[in-house]
mmCIF file of C-alpha atoms in Angstrom:
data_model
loop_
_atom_site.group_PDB
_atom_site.id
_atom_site.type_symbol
_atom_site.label_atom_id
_atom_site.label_comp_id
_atom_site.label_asym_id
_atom_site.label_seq_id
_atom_site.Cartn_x
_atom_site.Cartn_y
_atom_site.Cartn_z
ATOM 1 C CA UNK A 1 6.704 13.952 8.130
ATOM 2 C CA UNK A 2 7.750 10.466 10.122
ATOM 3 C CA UNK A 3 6.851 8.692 7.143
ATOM 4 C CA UNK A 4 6.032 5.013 7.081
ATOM 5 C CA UNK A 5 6.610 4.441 11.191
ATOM 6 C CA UNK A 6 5.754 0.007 12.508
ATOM 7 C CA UNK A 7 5.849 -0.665 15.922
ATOM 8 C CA UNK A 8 7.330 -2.682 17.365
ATOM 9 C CA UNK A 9 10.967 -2.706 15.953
ATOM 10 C CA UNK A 10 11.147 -6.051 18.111
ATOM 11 C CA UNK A 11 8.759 -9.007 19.142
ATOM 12 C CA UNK A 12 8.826 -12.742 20.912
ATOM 13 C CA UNK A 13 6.030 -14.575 20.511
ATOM 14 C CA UNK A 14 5.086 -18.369 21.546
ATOM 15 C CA UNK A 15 3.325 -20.469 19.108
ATOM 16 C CA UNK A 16 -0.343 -19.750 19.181
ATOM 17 C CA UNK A 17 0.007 -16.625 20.302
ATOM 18 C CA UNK A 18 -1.292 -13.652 18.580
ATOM 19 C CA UNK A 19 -0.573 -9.994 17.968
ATOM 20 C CA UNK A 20 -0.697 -7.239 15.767
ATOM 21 C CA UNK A 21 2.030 -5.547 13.848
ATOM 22 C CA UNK A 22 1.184 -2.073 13.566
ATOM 23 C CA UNK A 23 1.832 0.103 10.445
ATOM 24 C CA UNK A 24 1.073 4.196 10.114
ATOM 25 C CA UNK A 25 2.173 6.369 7.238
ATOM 26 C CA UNK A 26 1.481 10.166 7.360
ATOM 27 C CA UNK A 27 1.928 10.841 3.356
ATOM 28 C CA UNK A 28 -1.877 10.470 2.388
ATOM 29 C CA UNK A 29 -0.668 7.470 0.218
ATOM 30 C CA UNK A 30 -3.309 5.541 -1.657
ATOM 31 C CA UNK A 31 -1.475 2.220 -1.512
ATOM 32 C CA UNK A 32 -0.205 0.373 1.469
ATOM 33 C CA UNK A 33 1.387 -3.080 1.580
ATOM 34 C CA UNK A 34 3.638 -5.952 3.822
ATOM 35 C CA UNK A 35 6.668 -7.815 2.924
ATOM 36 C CA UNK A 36 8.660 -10.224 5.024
ATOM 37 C CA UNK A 37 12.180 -10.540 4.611
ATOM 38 C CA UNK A 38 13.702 -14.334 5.284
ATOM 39 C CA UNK A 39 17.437 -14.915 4.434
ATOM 40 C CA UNK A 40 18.100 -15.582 0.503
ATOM 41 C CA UNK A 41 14.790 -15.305 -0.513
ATOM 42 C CA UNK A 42 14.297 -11.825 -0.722
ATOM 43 C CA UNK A 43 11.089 -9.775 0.367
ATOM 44 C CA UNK A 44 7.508 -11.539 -0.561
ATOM 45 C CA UNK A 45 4.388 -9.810 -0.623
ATOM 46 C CA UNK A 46 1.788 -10.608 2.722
ATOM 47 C CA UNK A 47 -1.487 -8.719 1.847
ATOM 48 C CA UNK A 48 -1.780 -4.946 0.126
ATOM 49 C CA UNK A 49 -4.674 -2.216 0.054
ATOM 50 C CA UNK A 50 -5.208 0.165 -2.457
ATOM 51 C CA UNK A 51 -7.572 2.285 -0.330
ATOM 52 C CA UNK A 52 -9.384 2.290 2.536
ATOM 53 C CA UNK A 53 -11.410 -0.676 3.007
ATOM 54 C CA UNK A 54 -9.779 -2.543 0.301
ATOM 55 C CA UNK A 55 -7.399 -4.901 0.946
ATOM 56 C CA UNK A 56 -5.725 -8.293 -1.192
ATOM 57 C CA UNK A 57 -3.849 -11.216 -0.871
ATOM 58 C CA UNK A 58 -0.051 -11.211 -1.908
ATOM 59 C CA UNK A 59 2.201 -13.869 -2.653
ATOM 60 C CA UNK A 60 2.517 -15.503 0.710
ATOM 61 C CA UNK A 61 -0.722 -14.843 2.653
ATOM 62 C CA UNK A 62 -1.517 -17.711 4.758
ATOM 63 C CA UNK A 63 -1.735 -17.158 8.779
ATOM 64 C CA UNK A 64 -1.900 -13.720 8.057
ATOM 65 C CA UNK A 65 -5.040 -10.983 8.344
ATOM 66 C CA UNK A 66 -5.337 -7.135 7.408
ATOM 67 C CA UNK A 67 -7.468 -4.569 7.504
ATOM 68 C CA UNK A 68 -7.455 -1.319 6.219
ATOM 69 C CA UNK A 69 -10.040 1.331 7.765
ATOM 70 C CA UNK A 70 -7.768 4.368 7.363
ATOM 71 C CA UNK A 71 -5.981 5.865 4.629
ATOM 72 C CA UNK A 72 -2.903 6.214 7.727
ATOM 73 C CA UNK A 73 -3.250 2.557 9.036
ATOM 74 C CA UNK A 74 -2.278 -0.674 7.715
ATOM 75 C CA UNK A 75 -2.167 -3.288 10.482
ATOM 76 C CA UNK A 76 -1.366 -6.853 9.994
ATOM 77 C CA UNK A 77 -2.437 -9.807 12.502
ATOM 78 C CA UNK A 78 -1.272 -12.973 13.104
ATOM 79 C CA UNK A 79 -3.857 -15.075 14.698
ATOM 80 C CA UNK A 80 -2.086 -18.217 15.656
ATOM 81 C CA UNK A 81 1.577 -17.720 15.483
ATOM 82 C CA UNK A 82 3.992 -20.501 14.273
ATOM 83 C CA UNK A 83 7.967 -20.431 14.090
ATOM 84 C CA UNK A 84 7.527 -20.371 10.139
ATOM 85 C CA UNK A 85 6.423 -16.786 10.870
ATOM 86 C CA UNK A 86 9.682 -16.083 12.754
ATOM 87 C CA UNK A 87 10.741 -13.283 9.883
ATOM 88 C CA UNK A 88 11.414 -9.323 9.521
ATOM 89 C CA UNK A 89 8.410 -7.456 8.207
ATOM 90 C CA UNK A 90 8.354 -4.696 6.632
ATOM 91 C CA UNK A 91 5.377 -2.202 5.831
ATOM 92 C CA UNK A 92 5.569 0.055 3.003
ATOM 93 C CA UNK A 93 3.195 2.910 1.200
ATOM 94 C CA UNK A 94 3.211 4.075 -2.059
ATOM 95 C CA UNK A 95 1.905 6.428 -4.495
ATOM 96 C CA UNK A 96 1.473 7.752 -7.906
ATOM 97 C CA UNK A 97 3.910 9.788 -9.563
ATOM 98 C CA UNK A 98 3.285 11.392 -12.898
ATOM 99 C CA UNK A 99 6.519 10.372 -15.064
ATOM 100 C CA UNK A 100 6.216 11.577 -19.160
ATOM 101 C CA UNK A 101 2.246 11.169 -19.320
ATOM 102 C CA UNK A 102 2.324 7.825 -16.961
ATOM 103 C CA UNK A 103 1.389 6.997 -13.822
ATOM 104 C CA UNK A 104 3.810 5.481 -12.102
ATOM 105 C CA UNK A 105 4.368 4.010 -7.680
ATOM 106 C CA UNK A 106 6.786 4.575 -5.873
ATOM 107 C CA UNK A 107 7.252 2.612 -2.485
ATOM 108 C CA UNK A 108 8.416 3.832 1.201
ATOM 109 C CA UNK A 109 9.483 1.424 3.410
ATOM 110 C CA UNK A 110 9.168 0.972 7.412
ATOM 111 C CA UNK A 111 12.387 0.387 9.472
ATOM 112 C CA UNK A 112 10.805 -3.061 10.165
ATOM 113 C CA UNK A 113 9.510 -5.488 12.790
ATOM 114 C CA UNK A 114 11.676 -8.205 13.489
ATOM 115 C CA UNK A 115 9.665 -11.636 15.297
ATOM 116 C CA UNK A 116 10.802 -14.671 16.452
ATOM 117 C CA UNK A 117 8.643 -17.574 17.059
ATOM 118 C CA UNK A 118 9.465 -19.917 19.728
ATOM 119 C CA UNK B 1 4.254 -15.923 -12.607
ATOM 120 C CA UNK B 2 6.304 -12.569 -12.218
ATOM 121 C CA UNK B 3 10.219 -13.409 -10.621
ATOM 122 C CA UNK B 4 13.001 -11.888 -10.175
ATOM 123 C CA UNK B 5 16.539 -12.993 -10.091
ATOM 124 C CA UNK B 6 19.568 -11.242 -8.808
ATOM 125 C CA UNK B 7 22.983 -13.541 -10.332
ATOM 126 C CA UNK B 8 25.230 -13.143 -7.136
ATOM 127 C CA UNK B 9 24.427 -14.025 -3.592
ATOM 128 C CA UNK B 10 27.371 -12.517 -1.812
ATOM 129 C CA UNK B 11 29.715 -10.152 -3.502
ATOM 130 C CA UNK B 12 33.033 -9.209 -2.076
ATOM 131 C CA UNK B 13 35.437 -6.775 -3.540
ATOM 132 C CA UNK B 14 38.466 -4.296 -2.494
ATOM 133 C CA UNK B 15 37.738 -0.778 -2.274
ATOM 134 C CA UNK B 16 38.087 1.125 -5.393
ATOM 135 C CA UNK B 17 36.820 -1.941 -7.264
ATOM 136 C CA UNK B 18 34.271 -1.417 -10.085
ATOM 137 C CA UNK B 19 30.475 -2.961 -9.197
ATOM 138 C CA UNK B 20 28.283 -4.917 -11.055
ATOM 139 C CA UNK B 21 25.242 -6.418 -9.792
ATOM 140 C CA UNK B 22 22.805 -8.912 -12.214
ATOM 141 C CA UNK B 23 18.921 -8.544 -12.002
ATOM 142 C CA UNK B 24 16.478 -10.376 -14.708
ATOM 143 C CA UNK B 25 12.957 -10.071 -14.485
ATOM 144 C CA UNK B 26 10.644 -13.058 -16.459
ATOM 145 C CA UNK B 27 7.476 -10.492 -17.132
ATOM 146 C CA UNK B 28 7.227 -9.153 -20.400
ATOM 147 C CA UNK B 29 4.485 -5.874 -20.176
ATOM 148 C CA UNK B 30 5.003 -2.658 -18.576
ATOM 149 C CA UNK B 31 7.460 -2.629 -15.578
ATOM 150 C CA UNK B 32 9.063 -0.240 -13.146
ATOM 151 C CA UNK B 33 11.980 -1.351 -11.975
ATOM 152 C CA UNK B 34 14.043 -0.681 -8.759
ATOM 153 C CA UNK B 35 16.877 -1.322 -6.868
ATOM 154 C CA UNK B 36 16.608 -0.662 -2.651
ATOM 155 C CA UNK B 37 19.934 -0.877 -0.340
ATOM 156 C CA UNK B 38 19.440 -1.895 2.777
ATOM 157 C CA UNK B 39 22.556 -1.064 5.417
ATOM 158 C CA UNK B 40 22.811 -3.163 8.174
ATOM 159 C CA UNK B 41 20.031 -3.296 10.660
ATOM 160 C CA UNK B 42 18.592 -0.543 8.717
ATOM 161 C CA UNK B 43 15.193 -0.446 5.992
ATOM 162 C CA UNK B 44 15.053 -0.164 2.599
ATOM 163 C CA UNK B 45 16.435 2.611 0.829
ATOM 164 C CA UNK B 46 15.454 3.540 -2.574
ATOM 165 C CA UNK B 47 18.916 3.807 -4.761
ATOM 166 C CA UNK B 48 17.433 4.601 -8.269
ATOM 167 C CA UNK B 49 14.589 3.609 -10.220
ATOM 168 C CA UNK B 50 13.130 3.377 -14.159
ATOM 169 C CA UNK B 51 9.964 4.021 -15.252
ATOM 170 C CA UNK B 52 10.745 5.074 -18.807
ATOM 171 C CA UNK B 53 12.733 7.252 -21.104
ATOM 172 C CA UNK B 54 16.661 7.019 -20.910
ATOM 173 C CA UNK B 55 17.559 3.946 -20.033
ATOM 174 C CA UNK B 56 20.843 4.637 -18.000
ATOM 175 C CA UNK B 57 19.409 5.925 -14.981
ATOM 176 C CA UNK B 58 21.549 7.370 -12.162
ATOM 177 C CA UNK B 59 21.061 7.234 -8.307
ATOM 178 C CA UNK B 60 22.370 8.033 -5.005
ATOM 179 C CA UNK B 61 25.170 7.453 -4.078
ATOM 180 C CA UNK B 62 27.632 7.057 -7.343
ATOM 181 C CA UNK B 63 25.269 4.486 -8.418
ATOM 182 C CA UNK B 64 23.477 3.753 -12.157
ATOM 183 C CA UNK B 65 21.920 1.267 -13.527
ATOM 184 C CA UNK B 66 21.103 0.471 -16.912
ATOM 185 C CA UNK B 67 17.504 -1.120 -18.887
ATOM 186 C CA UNK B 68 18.049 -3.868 -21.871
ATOM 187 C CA UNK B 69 14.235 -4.314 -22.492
ATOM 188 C CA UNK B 70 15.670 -6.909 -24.826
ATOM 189 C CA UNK B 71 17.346 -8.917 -22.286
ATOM 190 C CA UNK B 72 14.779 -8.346 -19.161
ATOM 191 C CA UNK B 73 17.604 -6.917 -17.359
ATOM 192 C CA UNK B 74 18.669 -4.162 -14.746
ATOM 193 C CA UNK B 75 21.908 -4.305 -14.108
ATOM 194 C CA UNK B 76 23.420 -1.920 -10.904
ATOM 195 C CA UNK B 77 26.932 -0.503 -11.465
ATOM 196 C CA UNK B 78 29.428 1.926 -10.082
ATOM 197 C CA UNK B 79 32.919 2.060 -10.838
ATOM 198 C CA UNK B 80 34.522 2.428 -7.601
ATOM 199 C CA UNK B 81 32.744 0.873 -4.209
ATOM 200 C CA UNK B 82 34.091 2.159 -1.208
ATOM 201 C CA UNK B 83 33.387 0.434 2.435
ATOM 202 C CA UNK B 84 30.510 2.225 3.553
ATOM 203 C CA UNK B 85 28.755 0.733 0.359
ATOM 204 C CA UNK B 86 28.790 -2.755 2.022
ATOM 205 C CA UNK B 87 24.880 -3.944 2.649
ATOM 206 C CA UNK B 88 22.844 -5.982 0.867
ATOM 207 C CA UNK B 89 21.293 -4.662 -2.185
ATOM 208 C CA UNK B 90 17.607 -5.667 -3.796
ATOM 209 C CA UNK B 91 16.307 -5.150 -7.418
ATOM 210 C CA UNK B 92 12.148 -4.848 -7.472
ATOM 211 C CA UNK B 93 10.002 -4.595 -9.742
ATOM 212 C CA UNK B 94 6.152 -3.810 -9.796
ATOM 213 C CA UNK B 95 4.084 -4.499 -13.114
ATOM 214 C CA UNK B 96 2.058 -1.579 -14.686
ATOM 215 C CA UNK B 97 -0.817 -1.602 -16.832
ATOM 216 C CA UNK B 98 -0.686 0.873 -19.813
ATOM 217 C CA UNK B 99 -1.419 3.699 -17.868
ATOM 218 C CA UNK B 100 1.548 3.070 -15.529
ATOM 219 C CA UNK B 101 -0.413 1.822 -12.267
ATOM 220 C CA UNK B 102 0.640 -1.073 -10.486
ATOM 221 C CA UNK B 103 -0.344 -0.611 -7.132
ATOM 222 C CA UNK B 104 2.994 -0.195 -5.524
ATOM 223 C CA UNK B 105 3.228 -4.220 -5.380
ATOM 224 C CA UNK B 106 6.832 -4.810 -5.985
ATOM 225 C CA UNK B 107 8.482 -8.681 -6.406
ATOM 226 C CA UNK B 108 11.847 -9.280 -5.366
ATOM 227 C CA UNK B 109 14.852 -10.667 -6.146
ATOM 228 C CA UNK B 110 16.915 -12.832 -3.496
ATOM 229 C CA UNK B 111 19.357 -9.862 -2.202
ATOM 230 C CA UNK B 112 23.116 -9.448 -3.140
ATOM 231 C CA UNK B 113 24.995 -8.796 -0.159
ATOM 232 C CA UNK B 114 27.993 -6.603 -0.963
ATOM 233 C CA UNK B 115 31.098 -6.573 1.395
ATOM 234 C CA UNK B 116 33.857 -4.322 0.561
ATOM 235 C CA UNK B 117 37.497 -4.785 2.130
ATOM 236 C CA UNK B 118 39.251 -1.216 3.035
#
């Protein structure tokens, strides 16, 4: 198994441009989410799907879009870039592992996508 | 709102030194609770996690971490770092409902990066 696998590992944009950060996972996991990583502040949730065709906002979802029309597939599009957007994001998948009766997630992580914004 | 606060910023220590990282979490329910390493350059790599049970839990790596429910803490420890331990570490955690599922959203602390001197 490769896992959670983004492409690409490395990205310039201009402002206003737009792309798509791509994110695969070949474990059959339900759940699939983004993160970006900015210096002392941690990762913050983007957007996450529990399924196919179900997708929700995170903690820091503006100038960001996802779609989710695979179980395998989570891509995540930036429509208009800006330099606030200049970040390392990370994909992840999860999924439920029985632990003493409960139901518990469990989350794998992409080697990342690191963007700058000029 | 859920947060997550990891005490230290930037840790240094001497090999051999004994390791103790802070994490408090503000939610009060269900939680799992994490900590990732991430190497330089490199992704997130689970180290241990709780989900319930015992609440000294043991990882990779020489490392353990221990629950207070009472204090809404998860404290990372191991008693002697050596230099290939230096990266910056993250404590997570992802709020269940009563049967345990929580979607595999995780929040975040800020990141403790660890440097240790040979």
């Amino acid at each position: 198994n490769a896992g959670v696998t983004q492409t690409p590992k490395f990205q310039v944009l201009k402002t206003g441009q737009s792309m798509t950060l791509q994110c695969a996972q070949d474990m059959n996991h339900e759940y699939m989410s983004w993160y970006r990583q900015d210096p002392g502040m941690g990762l913050r949730l983007i957007h996450y799907s529990v399924g196919a065709g179900i997708t929700d906002q995170g903690e820091v979802p503006n100038g960001y879009n996802v779609s989710r029309s695979t179980t395998e597939d989570f891509p995540l599009r930036l429509l208009s870039a800006a330099p606030s957007q200049t970040s390392v994001y990370f994909c992840a998948s999860s999924y439920h592992l029985r632990d003493r009766g409960r139901r518990n997630t469990e989350a794998f992580f992409g080697q990342g996508t690191r963007l700058t914004v000029v | 709102a859920q947060s997550v606060s990891q005490h230290n910023h930037h840790v240094i220590l001497s090999e051999a030194a004994s390791l103790e990282l802070g994490c408090n979490y503000s939610y009060g329910g269900t939680v799992n609770l994490f900590w990732y390493v991430q190497y330089p350059g490199q992704h997130l790599q689970l180290l241990l996690k709780y989900f319930s049970g015992d609440p000294l839990v043991k990882g990779i790596k020489g490392f353990e971490a221990e629950f207070i429910k009472s204090k809404f803490s998860f404290n990372l420890r191991k008693p002697s770092v050596q230099w290939s331990d230096t990266a910056e570490y993250f404590c997570a955690v992802n709020r269940a409902n009563a049967g345990g599922t929580s979607y595999g959203k995780l929040t975040f602390g800020q990141g403790t990066i660890l440097t240790v001197h040979p």
